[in-house]
mmCIF file of C-alpha atoms and ligand atoms in Angstrom:
data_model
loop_
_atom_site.group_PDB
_atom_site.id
_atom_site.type_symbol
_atom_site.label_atom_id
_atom_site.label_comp_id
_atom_site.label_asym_id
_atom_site.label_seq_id
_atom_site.Cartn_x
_atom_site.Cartn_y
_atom_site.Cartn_z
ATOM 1 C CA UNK B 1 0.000 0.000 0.000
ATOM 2 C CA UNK B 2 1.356 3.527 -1.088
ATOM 3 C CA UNK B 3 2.060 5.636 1.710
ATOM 4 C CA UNK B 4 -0.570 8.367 3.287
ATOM 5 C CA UNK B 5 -0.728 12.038 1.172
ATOM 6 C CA UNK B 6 -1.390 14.600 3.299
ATOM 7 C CA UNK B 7 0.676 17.182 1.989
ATOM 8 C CA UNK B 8 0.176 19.210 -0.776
ATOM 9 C CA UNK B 9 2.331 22.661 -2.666
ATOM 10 C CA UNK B 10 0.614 25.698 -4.348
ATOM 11 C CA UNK B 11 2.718 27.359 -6.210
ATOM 12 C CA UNK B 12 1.317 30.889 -6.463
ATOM 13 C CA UNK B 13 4.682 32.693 -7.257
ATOM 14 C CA UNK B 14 3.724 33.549 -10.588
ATOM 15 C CA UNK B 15 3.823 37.584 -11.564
ATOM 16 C CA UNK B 16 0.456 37.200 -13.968
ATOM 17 C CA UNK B 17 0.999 39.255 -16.123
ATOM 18 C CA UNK B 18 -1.805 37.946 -18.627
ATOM 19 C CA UNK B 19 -3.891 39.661 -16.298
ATOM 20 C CA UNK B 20 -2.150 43.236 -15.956
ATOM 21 C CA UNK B 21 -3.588 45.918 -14.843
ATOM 22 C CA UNK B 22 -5.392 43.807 -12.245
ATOM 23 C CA UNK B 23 -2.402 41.583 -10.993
ATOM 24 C CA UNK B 24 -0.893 44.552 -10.188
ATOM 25 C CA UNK B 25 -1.911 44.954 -7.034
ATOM 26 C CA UNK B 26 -4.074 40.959 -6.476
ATOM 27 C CA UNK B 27 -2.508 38.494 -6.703
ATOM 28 C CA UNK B 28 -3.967 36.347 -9.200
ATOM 29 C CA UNK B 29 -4.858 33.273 -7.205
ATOM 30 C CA UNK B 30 -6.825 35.508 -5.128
ATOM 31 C CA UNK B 31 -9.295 37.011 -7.921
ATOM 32 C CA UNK B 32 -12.744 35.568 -8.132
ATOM 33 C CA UNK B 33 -14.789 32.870 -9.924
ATOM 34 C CA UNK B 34 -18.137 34.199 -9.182
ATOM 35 C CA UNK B 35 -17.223 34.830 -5.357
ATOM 36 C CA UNK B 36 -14.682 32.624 -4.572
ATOM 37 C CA UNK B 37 -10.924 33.210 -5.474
ATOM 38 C CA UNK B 38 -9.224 30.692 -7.324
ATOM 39 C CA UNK B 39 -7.081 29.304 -4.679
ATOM 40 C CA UNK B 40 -10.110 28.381 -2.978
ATOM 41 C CA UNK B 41 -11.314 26.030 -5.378
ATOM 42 C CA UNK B 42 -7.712 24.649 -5.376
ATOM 43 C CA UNK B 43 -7.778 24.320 -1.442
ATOM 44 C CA UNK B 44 -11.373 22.427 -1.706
ATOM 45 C CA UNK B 45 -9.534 19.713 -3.887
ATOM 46 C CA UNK B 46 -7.214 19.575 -1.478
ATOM 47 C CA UNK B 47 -9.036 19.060 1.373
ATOM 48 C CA UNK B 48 -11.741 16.795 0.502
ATOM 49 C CA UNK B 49 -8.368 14.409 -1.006
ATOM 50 C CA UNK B 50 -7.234 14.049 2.630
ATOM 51 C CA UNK B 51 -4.894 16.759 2.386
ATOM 52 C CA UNK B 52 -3.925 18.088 5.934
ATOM 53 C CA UNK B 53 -0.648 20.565 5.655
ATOM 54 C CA UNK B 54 -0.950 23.134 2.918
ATOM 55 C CA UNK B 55 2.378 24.680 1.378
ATOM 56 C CA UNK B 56 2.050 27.988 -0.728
ATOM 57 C CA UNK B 57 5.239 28.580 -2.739
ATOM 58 C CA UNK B 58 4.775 32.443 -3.272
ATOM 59 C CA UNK B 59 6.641 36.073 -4.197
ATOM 60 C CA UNK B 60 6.594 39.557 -3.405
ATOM 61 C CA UNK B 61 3.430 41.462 -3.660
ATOM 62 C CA UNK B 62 1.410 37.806 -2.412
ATOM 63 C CA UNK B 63 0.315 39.615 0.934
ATOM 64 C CA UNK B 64 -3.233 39.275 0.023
ATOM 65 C CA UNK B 65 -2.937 35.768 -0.320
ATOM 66 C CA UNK B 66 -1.905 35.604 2.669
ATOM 67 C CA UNK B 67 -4.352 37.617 4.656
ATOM 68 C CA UNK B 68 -7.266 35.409 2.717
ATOM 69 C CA UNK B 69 -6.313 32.369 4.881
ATOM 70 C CA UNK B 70 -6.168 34.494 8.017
ATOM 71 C CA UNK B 71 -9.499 33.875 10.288
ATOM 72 C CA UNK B 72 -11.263 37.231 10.641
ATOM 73 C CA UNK B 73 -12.809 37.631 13.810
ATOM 74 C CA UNK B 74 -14.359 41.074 13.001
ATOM 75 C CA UNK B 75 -16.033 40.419 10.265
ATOM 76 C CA UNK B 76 -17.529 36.852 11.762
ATOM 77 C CA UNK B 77 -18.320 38.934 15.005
ATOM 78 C CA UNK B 78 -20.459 41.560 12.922
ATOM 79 C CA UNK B 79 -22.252 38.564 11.143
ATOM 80 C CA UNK B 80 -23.153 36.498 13.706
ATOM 81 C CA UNK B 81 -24.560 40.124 15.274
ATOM 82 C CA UNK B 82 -26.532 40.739 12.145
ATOM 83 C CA UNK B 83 -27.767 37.055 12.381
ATOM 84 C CA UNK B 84 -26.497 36.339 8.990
ATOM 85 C CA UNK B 85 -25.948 33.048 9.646
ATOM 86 C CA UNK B 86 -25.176 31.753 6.075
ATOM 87 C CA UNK B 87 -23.167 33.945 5.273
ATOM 88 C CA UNK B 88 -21.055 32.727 8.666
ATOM 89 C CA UNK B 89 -20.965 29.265 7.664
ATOM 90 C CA UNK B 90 -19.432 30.173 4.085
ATOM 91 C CA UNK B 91 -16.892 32.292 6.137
ATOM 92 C CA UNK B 92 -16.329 29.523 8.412
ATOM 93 C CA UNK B 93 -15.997 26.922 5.697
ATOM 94 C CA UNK B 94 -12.639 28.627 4.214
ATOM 95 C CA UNK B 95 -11.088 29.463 7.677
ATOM 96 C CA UNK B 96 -7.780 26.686 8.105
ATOM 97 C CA UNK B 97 -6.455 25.112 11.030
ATOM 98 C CA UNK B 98 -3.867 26.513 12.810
ATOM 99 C CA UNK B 99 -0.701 25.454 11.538
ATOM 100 C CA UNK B 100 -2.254 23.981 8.614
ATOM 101 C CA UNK B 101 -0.576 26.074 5.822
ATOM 102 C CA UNK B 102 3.034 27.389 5.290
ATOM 103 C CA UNK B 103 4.530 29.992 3.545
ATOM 104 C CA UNK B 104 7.745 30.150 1.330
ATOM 105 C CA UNK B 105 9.608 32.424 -0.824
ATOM 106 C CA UNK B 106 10.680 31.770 -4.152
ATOM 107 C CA UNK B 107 13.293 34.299 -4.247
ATOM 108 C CA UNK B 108 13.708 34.257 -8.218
ATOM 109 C CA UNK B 109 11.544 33.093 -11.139
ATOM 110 C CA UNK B 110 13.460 29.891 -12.013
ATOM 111 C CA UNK B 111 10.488 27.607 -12.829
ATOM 112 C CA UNK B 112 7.876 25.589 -11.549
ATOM 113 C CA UNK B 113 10.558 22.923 -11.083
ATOM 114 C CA UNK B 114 12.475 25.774 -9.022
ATOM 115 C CA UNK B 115 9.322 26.308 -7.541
ATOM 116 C CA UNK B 116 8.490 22.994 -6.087
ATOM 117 C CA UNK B 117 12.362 21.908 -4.775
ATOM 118 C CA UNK B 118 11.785 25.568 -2.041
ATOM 119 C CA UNK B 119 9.096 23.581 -0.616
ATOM 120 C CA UNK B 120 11.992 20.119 -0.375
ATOM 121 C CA UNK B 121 12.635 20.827 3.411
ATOM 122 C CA UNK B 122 8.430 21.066 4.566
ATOM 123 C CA UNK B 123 7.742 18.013 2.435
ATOM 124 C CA UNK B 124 11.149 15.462 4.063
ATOM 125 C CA UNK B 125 11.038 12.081 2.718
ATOM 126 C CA UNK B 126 6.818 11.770 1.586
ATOM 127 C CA UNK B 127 5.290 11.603 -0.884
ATOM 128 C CA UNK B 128 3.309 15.005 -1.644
ATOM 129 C CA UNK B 129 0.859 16.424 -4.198
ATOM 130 C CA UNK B 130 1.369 19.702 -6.284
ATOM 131 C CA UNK B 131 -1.579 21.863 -7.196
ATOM 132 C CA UNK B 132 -1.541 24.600 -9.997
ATOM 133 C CA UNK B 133 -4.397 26.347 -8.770
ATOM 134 C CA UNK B 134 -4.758 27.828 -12.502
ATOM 135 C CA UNK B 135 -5.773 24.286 -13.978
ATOM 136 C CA UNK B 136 -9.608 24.441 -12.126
ATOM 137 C CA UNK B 137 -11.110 21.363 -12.653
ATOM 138 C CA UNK B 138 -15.133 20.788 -11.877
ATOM 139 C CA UNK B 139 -16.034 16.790 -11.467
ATOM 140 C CA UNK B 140 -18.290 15.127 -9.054
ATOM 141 C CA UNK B 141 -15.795 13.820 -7.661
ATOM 142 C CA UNK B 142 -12.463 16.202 -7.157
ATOM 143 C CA UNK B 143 -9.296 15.621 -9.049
ATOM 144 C CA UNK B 144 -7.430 14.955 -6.616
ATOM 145 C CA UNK B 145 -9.283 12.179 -4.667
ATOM 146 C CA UNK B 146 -9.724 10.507 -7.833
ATOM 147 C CA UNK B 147 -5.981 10.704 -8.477
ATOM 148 C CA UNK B 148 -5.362 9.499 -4.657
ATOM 149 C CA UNK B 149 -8.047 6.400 -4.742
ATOM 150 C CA UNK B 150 -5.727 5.500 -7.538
ATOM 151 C CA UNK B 151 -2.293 6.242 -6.568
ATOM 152 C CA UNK B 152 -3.104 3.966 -3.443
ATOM 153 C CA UNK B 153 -3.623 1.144 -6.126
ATOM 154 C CA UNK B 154 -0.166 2.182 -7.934
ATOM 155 C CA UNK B 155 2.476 3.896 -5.731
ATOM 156 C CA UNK B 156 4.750 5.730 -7.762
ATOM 157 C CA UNK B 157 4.362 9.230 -9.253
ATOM 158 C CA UNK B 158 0.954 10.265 -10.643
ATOM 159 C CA UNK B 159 0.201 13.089 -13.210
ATOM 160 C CA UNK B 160 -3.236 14.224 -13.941
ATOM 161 C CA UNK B 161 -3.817 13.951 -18.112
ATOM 162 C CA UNK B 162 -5.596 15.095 -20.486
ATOM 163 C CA UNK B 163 -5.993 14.603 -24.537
ATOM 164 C CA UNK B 164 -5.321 17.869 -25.898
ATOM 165 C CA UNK B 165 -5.468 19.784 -30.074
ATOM 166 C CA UNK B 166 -1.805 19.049 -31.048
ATOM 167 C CA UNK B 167 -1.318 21.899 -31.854
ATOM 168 C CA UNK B 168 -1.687 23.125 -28.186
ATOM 169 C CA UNK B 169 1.412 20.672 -27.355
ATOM 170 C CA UNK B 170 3.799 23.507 -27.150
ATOM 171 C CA UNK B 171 1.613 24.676 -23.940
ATOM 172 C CA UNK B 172 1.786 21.379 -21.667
ATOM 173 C CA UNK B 173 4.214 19.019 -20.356
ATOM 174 C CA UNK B 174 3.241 15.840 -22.865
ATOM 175 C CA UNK B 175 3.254 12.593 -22.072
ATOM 176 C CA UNK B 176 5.157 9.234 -24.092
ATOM 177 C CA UNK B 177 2.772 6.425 -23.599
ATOM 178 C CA UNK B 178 2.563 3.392 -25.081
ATOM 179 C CA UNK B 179 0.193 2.781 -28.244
ATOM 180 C CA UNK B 180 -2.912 1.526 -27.570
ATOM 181 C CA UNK B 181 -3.562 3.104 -24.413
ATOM 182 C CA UNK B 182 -6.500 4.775 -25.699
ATOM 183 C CA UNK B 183 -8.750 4.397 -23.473
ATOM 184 C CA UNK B 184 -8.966 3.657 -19.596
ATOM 185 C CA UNK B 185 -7.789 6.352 -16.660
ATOM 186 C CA UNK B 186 -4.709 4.890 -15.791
ATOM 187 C CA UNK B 187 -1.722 4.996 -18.641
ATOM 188 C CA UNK B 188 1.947 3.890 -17.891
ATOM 189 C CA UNK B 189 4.343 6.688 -19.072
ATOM 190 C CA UNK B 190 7.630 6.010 -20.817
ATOM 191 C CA UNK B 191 8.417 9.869 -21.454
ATOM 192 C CA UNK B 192 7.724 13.285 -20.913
ATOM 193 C CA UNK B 193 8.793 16.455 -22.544
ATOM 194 C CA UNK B 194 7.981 20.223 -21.611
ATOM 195 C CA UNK B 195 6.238 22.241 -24.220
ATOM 196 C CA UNK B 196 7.603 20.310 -27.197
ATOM 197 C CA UNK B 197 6.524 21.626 -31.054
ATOM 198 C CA UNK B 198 3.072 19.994 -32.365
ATOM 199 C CA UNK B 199 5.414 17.803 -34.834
ATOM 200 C CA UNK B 200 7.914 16.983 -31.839
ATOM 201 C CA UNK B 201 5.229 15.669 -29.103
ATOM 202 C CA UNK B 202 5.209 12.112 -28.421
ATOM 203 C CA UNK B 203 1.297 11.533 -28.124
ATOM 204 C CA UNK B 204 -1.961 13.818 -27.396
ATOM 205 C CA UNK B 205 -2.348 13.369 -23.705
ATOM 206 C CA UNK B 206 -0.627 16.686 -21.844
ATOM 207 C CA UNK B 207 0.113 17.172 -18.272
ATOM 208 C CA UNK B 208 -2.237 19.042 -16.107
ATOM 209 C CA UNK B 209 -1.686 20.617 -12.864
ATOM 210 C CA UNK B 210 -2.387 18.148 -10.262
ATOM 211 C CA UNK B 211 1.080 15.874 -9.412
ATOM 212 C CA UNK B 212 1.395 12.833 -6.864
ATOM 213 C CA UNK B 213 5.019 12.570 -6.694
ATOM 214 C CA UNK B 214 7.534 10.714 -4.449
ATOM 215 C CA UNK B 215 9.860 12.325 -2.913
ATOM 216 C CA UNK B 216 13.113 11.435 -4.984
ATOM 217 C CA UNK B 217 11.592 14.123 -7.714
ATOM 218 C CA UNK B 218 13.065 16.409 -5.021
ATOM 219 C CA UNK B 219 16.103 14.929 -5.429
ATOM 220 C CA UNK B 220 15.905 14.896 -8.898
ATOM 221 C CA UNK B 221 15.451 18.643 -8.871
ATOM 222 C CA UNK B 222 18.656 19.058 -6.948
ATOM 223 C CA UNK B 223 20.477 18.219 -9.884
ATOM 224 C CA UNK B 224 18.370 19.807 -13.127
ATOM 225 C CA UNK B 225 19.939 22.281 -14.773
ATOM 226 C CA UNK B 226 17.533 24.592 -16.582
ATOM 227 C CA UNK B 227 15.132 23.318 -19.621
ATOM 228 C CA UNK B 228 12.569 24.643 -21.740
ATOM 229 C CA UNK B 229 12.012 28.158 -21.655
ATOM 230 C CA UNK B 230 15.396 28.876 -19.654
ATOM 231 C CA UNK B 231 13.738 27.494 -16.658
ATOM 232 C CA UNK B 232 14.003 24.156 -14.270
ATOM 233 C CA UNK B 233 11.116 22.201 -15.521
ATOM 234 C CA UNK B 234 9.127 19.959 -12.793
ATOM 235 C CA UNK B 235 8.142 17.574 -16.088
ATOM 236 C CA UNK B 236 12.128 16.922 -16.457
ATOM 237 C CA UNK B 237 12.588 16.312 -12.831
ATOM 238 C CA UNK B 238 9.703 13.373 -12.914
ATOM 239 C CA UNK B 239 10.799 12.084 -16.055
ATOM 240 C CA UNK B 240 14.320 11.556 -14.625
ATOM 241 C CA UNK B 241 12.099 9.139 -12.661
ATOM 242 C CA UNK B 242 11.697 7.024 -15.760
ATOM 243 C CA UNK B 243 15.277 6.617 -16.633
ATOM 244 C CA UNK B 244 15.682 5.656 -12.295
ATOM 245 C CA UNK B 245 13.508 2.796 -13.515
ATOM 246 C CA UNK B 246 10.363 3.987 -10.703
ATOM 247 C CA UNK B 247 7.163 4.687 -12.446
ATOM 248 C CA UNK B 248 4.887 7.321 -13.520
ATOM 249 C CA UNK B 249 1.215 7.341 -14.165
ATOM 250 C CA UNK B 250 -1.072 9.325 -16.583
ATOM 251 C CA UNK B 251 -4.568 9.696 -14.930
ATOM 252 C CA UNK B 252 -7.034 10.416 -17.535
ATOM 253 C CA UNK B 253 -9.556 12.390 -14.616
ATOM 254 C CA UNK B 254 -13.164 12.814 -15.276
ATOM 255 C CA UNK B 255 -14.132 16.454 -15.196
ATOM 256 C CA UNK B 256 -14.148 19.843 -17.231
ATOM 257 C CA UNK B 257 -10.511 21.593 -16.506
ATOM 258 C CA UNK B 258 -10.497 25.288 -17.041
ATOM 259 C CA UNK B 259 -7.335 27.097 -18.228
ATOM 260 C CA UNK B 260 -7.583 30.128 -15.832
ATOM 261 C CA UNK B 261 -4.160 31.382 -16.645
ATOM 262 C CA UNK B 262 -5.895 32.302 -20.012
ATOM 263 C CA UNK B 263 -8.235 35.350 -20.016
ATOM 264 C CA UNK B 264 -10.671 33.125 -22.087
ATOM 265 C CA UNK B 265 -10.901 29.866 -19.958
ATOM 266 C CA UNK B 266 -11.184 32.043 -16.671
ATOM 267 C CA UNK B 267 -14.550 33.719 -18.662
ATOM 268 C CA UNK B 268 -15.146 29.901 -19.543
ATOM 269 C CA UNK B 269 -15.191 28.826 -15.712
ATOM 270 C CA UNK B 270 -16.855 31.713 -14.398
ATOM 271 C CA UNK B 271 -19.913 31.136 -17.032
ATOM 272 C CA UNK B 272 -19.771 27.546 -15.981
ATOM 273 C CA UNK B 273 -19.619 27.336 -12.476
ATOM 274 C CA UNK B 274 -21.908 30.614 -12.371
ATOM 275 C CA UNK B 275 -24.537 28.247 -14.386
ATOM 276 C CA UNK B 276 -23.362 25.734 -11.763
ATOM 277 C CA UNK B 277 -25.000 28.250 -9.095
ATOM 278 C CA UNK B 278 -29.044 27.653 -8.277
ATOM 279 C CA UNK B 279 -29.249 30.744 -7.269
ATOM 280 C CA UNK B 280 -27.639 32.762 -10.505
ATOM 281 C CA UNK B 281 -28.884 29.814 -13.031
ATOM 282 C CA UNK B 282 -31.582 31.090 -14.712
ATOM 283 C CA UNK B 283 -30.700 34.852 -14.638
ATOM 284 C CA UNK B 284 -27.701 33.963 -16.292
ATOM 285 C CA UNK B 285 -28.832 31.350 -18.575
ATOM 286 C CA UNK B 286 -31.856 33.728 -19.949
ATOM 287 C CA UNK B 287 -28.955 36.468 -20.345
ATOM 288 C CA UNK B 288 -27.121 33.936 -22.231
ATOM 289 C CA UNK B 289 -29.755 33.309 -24.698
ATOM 290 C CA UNK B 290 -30.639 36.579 -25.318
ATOM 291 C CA UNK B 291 -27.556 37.355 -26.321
ATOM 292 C CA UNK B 292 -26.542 34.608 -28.462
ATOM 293 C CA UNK B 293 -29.823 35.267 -30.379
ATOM 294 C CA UNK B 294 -28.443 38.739 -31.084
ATOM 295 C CA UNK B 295 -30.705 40.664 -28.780
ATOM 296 C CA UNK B 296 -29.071 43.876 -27.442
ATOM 297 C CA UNK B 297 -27.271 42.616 -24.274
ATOM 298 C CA UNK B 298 -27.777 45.131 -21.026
ATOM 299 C CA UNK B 299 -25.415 47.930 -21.640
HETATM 300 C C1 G1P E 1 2.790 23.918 -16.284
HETATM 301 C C2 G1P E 1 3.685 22.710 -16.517
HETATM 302 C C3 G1P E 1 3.216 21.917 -17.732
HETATM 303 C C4 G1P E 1 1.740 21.545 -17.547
HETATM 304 C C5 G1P E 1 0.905 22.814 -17.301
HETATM 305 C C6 G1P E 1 -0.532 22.435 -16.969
HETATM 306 O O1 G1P E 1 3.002 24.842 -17.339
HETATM 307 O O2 G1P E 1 5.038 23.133 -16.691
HETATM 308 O O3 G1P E 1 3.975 20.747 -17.867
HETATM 309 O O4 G1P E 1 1.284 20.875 -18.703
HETATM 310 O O5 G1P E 1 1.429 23.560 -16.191
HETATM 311 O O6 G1P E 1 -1.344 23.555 -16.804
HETATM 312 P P1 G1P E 1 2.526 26.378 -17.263
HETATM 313 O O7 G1P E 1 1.101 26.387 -17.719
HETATM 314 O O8 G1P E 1 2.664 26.812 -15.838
HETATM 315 O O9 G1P E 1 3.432 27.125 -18.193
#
């Protein structure tokens, strides 16, 4: 049996640029799908996977992240005054244990690999999950848990997958497999390679941002030197697991992933899981079809 994951790294270092002006002053994990940030969503996965010690990988200018997580006693002691209980309990719901979530710097922009190695000395000799809270996936059941329920099958590492256009390869880690593994959720991988040209990638099936990795990928990541892009790549770091001879999984998940690092996927999401909403569902569905028959949309 694969050992216990209860840890899990964020990395929210990122400058976001692809959303300037706004990014310059929130962070980008913290700005909203409907009315919760984007982190939150991430942190949900998390939590309902088992995950008990949350590590955020972040920069300068995070502070807001930061203060999300805090508990805010003022604001929960003027609701509870107003008797607005619900809005108490959603309050309550995103409020973390004490001790639950650390904090690092990633002093410079070296990667995601980079990225993942500060967090080496929180994680010790575990296996741990990474989280790119961009990649928002909505399933019945999370992500995650569907990736653990697995992993305790498989040991090893464990990358969530996806089939994606070709010619999108040059925007994923992509995955070798062997042919004929068309269907099923698990695939055995036999390569990886960051961001390679459509012609250049090895199969359809990319990388998306939920990881179960073993601990020796920290390892691993002592040694990389930089890769694509000028930067030290987490998808070299696993696939050095390969050539070790330890394994690594592709877990084709069942849900709708949202690229919300793109302008258009995080209008995508917010239409969806606003649809998602009883309350907002047919206000925004009736607004929908109104406009997509060409009536004049509210100005
Ligand atoms: C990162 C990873 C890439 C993965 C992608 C998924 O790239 O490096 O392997 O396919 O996330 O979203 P990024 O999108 O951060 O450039």
């Amino acid at each position: 049996m694969a050992k216990k994951v209860t840890k899990a790294i964020f990395p929210v270092a990122g400058l976001g640029t692809r959303f300037l002006p706004a990014t310059k002053s929130v962070p980008k994990e913290i700005m909203t799908l409907v009315d919760r940030p984007l982190v939150q969503y991430a942190i949900d996965e998390a939590r309902a996977a088992g995950i008990k010690e949350f590590i955020f990988v972040t920069s300068r200018g995070k502070g807001a992240l930061e203060d999300y997580f805090d508990h805010s006693p003022v604001l929960e002691q003027e609701l509870r005054s107003k008797g607005k209980t619900e809005l108490m309990e959603i309050l309550k719901s995103t409020n973390m244990d004490s001790g639950a979530i650390a904090y690092i710097r990633q002093h410079k922009a070296l990667g995601l690999g980079h990225a993942v190695w500060c967090a080496r000395r929180l994680i010790g000799n575990e296996p741990f999950a990474v989280m790119l809270p961009d990649d928002v996936i909505a399933a019945d059941k999370p992500c995650l848990q569907q990736m653990i329920e697995a992993y305790n099958e498989t040991g090893g590492n464990m990358v969530a997958a996806m089939e994606v256009d070709p010619e999108k390869s040059s925007s994923y880690g992509m995955l070798d497999i062997d042919e004929g593994q068309t269907d099923g959720e698990l695939v055995k991988v036999k390569g990886m390679v960051e961001k390679p040209k459509a012609e250049d990638a090895p199969s359809n099936l990319a990388v998306i941002g939920r990881y179960i990795l073993s601990p020796n990928v920290l390892k691993n990541l002592n040694q990389l030197k930089s890769g694509s892009g000028g930067e030290i790549q987490l998808t070299d770091a696993i696939a050095a697991e390969l050539t070790q001879g330890n394994d690594v999984y592709g877990y084709r998940f069942k849900g709708q992933r949202f690229d919300c690092g793109s302008k258009s996927g995080f209008l995508q999401a917010t239409v969806s899981f606003g649809l998602a909403r009883e309350e907002l569902r047919d206000d925004l569905r009736a607004y929908l079809q109104d406009i997509m028959q060409g009536e004049t949309a509210a100005q």
